[in-house]
Coordinates of C-alpha atoms and ligand atoms in Angstrom, one line a residue:
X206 CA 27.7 15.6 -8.4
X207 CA 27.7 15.1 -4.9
X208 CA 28.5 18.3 -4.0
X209 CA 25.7 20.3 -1.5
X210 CA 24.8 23.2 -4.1
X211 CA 24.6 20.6 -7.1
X212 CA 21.5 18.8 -5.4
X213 CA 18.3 19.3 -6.6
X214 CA 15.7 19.9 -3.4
X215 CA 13.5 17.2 -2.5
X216 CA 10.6 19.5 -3.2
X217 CA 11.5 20.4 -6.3
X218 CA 12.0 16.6 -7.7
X219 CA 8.7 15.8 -6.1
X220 CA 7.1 18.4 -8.5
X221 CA 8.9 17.7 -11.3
X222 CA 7.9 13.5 -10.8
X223 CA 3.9 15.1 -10.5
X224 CA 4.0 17.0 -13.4
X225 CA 5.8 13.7 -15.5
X226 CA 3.8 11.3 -14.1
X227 CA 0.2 12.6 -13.2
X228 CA -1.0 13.4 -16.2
X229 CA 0.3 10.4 -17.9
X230 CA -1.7 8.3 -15.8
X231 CA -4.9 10.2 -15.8
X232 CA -4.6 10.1 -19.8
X233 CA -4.0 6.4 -19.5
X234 CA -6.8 5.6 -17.6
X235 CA -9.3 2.9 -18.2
X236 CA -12.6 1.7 -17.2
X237 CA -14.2 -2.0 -16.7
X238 CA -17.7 -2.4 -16.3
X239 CA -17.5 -5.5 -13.8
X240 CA -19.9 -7.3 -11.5
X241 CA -19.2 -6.1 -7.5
X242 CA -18.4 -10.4 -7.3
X243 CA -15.9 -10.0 -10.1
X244 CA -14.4 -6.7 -8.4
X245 CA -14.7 -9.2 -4.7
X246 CA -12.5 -11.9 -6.6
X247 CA -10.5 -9.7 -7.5
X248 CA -10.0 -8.3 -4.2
X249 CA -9.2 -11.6 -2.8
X250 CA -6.7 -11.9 -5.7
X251 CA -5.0 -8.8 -4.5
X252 CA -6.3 -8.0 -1.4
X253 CA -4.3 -5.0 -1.1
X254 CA -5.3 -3.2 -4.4
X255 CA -8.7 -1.6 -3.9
X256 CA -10.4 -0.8 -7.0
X257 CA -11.9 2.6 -7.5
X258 CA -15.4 3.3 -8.7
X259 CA -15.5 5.8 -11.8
X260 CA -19.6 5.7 -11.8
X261 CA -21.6 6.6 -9.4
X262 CA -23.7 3.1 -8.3
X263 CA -27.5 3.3 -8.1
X264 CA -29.7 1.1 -5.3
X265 CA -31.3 -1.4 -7.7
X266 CA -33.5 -1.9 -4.5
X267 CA -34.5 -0.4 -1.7
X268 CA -31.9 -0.5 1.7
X269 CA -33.4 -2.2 4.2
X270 CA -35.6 -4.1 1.6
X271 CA -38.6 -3.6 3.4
X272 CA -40.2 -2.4 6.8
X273 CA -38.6 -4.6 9.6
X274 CA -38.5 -5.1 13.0
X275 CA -35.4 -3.9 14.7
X276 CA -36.1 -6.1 17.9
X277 CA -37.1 -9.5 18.7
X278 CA -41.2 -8.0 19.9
X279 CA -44.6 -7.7 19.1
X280 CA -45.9 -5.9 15.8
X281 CA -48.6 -3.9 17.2
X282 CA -51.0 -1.3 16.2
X283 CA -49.8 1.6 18.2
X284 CA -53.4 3.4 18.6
X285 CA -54.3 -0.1 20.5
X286 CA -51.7 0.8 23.0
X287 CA -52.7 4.4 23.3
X288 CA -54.5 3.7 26.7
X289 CA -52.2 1.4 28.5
X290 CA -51.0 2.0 32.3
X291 CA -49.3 0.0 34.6
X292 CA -52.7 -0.2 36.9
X293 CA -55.0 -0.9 33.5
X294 CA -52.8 -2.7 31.0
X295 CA -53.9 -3.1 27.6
X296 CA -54.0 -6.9 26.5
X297 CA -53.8 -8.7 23.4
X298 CA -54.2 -12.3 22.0
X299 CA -51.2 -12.9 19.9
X300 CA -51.0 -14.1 16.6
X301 CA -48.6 -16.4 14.6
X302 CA -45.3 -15.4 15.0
X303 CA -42.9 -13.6 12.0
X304 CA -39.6 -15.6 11.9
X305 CA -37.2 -13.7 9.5
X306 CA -37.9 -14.8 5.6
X307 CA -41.1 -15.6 6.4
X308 CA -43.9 -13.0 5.1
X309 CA -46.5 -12.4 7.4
X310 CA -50.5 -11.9 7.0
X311 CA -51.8 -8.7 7.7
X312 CA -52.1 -7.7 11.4
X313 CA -55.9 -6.7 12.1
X314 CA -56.6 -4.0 14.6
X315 CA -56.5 -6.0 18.5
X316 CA -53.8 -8.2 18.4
X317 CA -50.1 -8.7 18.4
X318 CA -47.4 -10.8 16.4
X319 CA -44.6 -11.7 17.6
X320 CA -41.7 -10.9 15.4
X321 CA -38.1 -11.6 15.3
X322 CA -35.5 -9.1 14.4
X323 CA -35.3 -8.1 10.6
X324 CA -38.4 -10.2 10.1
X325 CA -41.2 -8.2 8.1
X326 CA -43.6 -6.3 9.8
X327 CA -47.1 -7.3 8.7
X328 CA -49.3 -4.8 6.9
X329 CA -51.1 -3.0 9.6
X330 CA -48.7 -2.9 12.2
X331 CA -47.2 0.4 12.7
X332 CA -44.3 0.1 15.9
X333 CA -42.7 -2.8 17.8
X334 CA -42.9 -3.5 21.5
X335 CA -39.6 -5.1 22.6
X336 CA -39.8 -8.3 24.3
X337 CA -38.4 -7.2 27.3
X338 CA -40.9 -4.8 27.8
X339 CA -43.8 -6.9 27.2
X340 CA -45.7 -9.2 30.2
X341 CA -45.3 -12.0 29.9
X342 CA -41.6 -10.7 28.6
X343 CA -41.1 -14.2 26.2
X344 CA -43.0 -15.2 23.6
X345 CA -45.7 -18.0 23.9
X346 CA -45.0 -21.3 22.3
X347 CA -46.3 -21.2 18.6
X348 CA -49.8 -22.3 18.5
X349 CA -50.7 -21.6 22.1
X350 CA -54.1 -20.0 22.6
X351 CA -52.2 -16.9 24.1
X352 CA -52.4 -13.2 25.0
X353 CA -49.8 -10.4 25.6
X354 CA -50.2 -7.3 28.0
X355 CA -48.6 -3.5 27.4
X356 CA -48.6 -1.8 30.3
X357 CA -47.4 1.8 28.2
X358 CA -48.3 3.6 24.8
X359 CA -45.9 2.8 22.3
X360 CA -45.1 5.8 19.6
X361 CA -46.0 4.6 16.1
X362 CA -42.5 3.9 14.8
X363 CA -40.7 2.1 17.3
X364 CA -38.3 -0.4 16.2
X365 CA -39.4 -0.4 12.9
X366 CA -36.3 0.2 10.2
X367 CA -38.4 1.9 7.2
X368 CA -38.0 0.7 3.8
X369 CA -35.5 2.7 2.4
X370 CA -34.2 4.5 5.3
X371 CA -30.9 3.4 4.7
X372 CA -31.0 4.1 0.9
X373 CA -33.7 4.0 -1.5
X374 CA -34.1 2.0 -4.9
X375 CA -33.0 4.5 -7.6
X376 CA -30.3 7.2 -5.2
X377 CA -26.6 6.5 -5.4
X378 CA -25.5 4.2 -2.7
X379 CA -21.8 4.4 -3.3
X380 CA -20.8 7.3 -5.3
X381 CA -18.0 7.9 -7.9
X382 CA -14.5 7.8 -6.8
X383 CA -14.8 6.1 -3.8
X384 CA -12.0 2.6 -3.1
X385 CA -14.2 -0.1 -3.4
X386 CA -13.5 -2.1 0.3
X387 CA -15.3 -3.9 2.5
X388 CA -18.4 -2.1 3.4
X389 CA -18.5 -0.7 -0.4
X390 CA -18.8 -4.0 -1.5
X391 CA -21.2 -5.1 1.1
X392 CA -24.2 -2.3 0.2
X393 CA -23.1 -2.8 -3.4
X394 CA -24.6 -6.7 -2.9
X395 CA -27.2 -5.8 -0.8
X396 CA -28.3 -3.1 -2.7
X397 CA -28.8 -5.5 -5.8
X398 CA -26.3 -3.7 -7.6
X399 CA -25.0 -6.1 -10.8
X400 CA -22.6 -3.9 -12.4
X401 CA -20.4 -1.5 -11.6
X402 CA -18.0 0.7 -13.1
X403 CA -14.4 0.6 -12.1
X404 CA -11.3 2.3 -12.9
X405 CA -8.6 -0.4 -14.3
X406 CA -5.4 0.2 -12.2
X407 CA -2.8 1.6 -14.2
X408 CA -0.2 -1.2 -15.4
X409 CA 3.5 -0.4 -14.5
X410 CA 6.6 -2.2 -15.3
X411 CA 9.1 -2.7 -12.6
X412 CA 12.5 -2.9 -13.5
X413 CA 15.2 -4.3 -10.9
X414 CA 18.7 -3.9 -12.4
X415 CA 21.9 -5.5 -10.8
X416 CA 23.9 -8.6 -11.8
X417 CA 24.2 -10.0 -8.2
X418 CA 20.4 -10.1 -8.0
X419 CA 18.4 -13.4 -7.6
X420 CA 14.9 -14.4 -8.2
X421 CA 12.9 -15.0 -4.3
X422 CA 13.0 -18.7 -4.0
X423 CA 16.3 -19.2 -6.1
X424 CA 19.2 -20.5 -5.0
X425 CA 21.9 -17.4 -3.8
X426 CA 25.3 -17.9 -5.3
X427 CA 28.3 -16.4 -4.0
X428 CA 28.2 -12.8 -3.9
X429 CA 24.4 -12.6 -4.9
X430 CA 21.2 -11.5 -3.1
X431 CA 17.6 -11.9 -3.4
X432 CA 15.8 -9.1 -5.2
X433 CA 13.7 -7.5 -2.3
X434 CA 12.9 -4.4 -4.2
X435 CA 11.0 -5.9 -6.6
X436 CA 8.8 -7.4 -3.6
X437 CA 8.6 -4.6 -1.7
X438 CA 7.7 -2.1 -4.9
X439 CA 5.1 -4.7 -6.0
X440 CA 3.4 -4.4 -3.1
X441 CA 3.9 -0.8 -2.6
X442 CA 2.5 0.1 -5.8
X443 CA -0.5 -2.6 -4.9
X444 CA -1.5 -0.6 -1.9
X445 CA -2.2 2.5 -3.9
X446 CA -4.3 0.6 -6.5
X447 CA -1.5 -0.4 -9.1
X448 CA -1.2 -3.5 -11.4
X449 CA 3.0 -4.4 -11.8
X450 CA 4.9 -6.6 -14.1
X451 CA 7.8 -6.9 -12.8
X452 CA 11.2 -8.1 -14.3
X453 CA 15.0 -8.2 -13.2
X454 CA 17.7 -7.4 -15.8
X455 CA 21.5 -7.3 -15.3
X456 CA 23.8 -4.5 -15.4
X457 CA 23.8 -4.9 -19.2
X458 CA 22.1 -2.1 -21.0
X459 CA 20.8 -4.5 -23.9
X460 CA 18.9 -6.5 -21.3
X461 CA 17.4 -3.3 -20.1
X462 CA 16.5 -2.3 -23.5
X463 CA 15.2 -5.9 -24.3
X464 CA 12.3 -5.6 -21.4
X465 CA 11.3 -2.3 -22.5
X466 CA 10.8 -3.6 -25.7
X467 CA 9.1 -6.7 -24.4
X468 CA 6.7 -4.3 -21.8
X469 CA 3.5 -5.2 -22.0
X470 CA 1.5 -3.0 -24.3
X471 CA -0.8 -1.0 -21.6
X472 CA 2.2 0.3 -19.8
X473 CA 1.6 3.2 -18.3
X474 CA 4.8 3.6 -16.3
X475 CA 8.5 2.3 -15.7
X476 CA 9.9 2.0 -12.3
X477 CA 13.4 1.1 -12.0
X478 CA 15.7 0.3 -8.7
X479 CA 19.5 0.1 -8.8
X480 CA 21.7 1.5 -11.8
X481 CA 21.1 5.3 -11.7
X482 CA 24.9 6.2 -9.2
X483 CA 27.6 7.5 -11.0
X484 CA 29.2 3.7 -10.6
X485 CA 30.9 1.7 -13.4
X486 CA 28.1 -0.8 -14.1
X487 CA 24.7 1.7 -13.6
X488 CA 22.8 0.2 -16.3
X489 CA 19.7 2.9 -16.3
X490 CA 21.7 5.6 -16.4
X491 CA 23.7 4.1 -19.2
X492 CA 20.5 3.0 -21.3
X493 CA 18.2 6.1 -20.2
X494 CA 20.8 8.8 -21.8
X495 CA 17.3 11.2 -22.2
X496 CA 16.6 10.9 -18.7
X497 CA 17.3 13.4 -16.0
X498 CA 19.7 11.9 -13.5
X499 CA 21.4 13.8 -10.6
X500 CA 21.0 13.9 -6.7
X501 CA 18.3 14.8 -4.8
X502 CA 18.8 16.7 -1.1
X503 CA 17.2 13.7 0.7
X504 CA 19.1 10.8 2.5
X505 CA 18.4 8.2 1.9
X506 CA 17.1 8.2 -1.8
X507 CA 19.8 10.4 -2.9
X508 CA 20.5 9.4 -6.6
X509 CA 17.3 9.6 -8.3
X510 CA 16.2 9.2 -12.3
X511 CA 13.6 10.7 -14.1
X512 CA 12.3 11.5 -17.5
X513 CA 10.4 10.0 -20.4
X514 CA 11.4 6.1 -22.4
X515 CA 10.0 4.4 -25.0
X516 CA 8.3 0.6 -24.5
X517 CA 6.9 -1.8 -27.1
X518 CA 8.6 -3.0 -30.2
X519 CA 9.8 -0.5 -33.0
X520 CA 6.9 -1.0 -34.8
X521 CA 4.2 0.0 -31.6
X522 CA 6.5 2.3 -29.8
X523 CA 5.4 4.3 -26.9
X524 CA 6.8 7.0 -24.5
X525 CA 5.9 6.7 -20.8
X526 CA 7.6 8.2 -17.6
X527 CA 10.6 6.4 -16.3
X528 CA 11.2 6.8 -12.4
X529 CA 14.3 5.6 -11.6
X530 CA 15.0 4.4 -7.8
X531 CA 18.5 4.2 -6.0
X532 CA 18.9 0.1 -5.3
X533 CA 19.5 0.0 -1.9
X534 CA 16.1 -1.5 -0.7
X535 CA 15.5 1.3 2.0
X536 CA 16.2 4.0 -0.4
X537 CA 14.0 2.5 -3.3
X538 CA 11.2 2.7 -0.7
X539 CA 11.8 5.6 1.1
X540 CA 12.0 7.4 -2.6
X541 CA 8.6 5.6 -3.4
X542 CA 7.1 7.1 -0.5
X543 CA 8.6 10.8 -1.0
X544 CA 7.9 11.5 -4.3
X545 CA 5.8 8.5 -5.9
X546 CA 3.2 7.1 -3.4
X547 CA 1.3 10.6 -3.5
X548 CA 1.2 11.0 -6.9
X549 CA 0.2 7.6 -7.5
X550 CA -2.7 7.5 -4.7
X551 CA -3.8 10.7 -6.3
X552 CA -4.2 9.4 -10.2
X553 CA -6.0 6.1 -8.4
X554 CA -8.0 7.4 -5.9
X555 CA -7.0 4.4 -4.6
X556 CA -6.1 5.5 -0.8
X557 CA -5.2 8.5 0.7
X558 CA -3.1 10.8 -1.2
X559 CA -1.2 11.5 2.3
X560 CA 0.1 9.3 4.7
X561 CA -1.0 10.0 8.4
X562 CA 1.3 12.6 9.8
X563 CA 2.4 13.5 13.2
X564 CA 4.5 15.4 15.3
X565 CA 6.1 14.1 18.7
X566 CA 9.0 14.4 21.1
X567 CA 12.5 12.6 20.0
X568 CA 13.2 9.8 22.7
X569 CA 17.0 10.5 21.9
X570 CA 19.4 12.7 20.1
X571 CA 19.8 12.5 16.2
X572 CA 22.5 13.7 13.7
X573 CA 21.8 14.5 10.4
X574 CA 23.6 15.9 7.6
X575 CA 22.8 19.7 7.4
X576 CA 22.1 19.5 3.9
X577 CA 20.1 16.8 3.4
X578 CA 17.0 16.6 4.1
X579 CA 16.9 13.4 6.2
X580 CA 14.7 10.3 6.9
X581 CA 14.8 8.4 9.6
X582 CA 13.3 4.8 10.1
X583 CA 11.0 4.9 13.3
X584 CA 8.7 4.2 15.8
X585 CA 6.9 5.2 19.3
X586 CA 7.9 4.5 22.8
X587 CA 5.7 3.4 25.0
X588 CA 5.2 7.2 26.3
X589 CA 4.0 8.4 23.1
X590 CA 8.3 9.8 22.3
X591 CA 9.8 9.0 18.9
X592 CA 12.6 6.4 18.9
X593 CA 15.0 5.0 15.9
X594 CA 14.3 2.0 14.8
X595 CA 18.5 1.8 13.5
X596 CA 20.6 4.2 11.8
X597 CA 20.5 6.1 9.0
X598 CA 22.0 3.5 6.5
X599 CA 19.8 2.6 3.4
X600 CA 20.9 -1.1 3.4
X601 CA 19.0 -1.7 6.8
X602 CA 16.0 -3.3 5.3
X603 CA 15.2 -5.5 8.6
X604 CA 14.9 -2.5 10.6
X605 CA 12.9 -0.5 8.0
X606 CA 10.6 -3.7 8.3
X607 CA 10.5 -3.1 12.1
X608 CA 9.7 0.4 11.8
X609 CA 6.3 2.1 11.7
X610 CA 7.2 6.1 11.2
X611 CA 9.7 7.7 8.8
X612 CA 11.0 10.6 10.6
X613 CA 11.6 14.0 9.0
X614 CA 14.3 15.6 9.7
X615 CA 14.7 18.9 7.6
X616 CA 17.3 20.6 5.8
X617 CA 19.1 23.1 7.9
X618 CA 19.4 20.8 10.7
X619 CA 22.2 19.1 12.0
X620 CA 21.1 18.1 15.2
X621 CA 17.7 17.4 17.4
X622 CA 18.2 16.8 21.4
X623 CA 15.8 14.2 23.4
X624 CA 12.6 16.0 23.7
X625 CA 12.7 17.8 20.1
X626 CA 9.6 17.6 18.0
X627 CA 10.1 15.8 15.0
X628 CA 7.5 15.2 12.0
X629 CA 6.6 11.9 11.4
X630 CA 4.6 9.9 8.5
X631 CA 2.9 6.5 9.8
X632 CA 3.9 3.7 7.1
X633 CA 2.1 1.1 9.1
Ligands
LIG807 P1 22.7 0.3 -7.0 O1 21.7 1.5 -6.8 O2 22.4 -0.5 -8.2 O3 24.1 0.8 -7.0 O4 22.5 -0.6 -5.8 C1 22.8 -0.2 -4.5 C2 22.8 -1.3 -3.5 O5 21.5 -1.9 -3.4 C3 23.7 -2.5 -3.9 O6 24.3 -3.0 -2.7 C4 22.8 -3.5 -4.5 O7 23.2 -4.8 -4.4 C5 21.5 -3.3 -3.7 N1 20.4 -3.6 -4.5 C6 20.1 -3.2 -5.7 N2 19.0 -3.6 -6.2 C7 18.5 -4.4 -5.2 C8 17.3 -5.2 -5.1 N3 16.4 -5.3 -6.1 N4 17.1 -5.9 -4.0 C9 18.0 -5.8 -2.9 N5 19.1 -5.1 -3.0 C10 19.3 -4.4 -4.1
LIG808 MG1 23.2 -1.9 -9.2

């Protein structure tokens, strides 16, 4: 099993996981018609799970509103300025001013109102004069007898955000597809939008096998450690717009088989971590017997699972794709980031389908098992050089925590010196 020609290359797994998995989702997929406040709370429910539109949204109103003033100024009539020098200023008497949420009277031809930014310009007025540029430059107290001189032409437009300039009633202001975040949500409001369409994220059950595992918060028994894959995956599959239940079994194949029958109905996936080595007690790989176990050419990650289970009771059962992790916590994630995050990303629409990439100088020397295709936990000096963040061992979950690049080294390579260019993905 372990030997070099026996592993399957990372490539080829990654393909094999896309062709499982993809499809299943997309066929899976559901849509809620929601308010953008119900998508909002749900957002601050799960801040990290962005929720994709499936229809394009429609402006119920125009973007801005209405004509506004994009300066504190005066509203004027431009064709009074058209004959205003420095030597022969044109002046006004000003009218009452335009505080914003106030609508103002029509402005008549010879005079000025002074208007604050995003107030309405009045009917009439065509361009703004900023304050600044206005003599006196500050505006008179409200109900003064005053006047206002312009000692240049202003163009008709000037500081005036048009109705509709930045969408209008009717067009598509955020169109189909697109992660619903923070400035998504914001036209959606101000756009008067009421309901949208979004994709439900996909449901998956996570599965983390091992007797010695404990529940976060639990007490830890002799011999037993706290479950940070199921954590870590939860929140991994959050960030690429993924709903989880999660549950932890023991190495005991009819606990296993007891979740799956238990999993919720709208499953659309099982994710395992732990139980898929060639150990005595691997309980996936002893329950999944349809499943495609082996190794993949990757370090960490190296035993891997994949193939197709049944969920639900006997009655209401259903096949979905089972992708079975390696426990150690630094191969369960590196694996999710190889071969599921992109696949994933893709059927939500959730993120990017890549992570950033890059390419750099090694700050030191690295060894790496020719036939594996290695990943290394990382990050960047100060000059810009990629440095280890630890070694290669997958148990070295603080470090992984530390790092913000996995580093690539290839198959075929047994050895980079200081100043090599490595690929690197940014995880952070
Ligand atoms: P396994 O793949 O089940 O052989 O597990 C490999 C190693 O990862 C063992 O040392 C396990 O204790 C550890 N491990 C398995 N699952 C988890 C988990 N959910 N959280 C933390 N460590 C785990
Ligand atoms: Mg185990």
């Amino acid at each position: 099993m372990d030997h070099e020609s026996s592993r399957r290359p990372l490539a080829d797994h990654a393909r094999a996981l896309a062709t499982l998995v993809g499809p299943a989702l997309a066929s899976a997929r559901r849509t809620l018609s929601v308010a953008p406040s119900a998508v909002l709370s749900a957002a601050r429910d799960a801040a990290s799970r962005p929720r994709v539109l499936v229809t394009d949204a429609a402006a119920a109103t125009h973007l801005p509103g209405f004509d506004n003033s994009q300066m504190d100024g005066y509203a004027v009539r431009a064709a009074d300025l058209a004959g205003a020098t420095p030597s022969d200023p044109v002046e006004l008497p000003v009218t009452a001013p335009v505080p914003a949420g106030t609508q103002p009277s029509p402005l008549g031809p010879g005079a000025a109102a002074p208007v604050m930014t995003g107030a309405p310009i009045p009917d009439g007025a065509d361009a703004v004069v900023k304050i600044e540029d206005a003599d006196p430059p500050a505006f008179p107290e409200p109900g003064a007898d005053a006047t206002v001189r312009f000692s240049t032409p202003v163009a008709p437009g000037a500081f005036v955000r048009r109705a509709g300039s930045d969408v209008a009633a009717g067009d598509v202001v955020v169109p189909a597809g697109t992660p619903l975040g923070p400035a998504q949500l914001g036209v959606l409001v101000a756009a008067g939008v009421t309901e949208v369409d979004v994709a439900e994220p996909p449901h998956v059950l996570l599965v983390s096998t091992g007797s010695e595992l404990v529940a976060a918060g639990e007490p830890l028994g002799p011999a037993q450690l706290y479950d940070a894959n199921g954590a870590m995956l939860t929140a991994a599959l959050a960030q690429v717009g993924v709903r989880t239940t999660h549950r932890v079994v023991p190495d005991d194949p009819a606990a296993l088989r007891a979740v799956l029958v238990d999993a919720p109905e709208d499953v659309a996936l099982v994710v395992t971590s732990g139980g898929v080595s060639a150990g005595a007690y691997e309980v996936v790989r002893q329950t999944l017997t349809d499943a495609w176990f082996g190794h993949v050419a990757v370090q960490p990650g190296g035993p891997q699972g994949l193939g197709t289970i049944a969920v639900g009771p006997v009655e209401a059962r259903r096949e979905v794709p089972l992708v079975a992790f390696p426990g150690n916590p630094v191969s369960a994630l590196v694996s999710f980031e190889l071969f599921l995050r992109p696949v994933l990303a893709t059927a939500t629409g959730a993120g990017p389908t890549l992570r950033p990439r890059g390419r750099a100088p090694l700050a030191e020397p690295v060894d790496s098992p020719a036939h594996l295709h290695q990943v290394r936990r990382g990050r960047l000096d100060a000059d810009g050089r990629v440095e280890m963040v630890g070694g290669p061992g997958s148990h070295l979950l603080a470090h992984l925590a530390a790092a913000t690049l996995l580093v690539h080294v290839p198959p075929g390579v047994a050895h980079l010196d200081e100043g090599d260019d490595v690929d690197y993905w940014e995880i952070r």
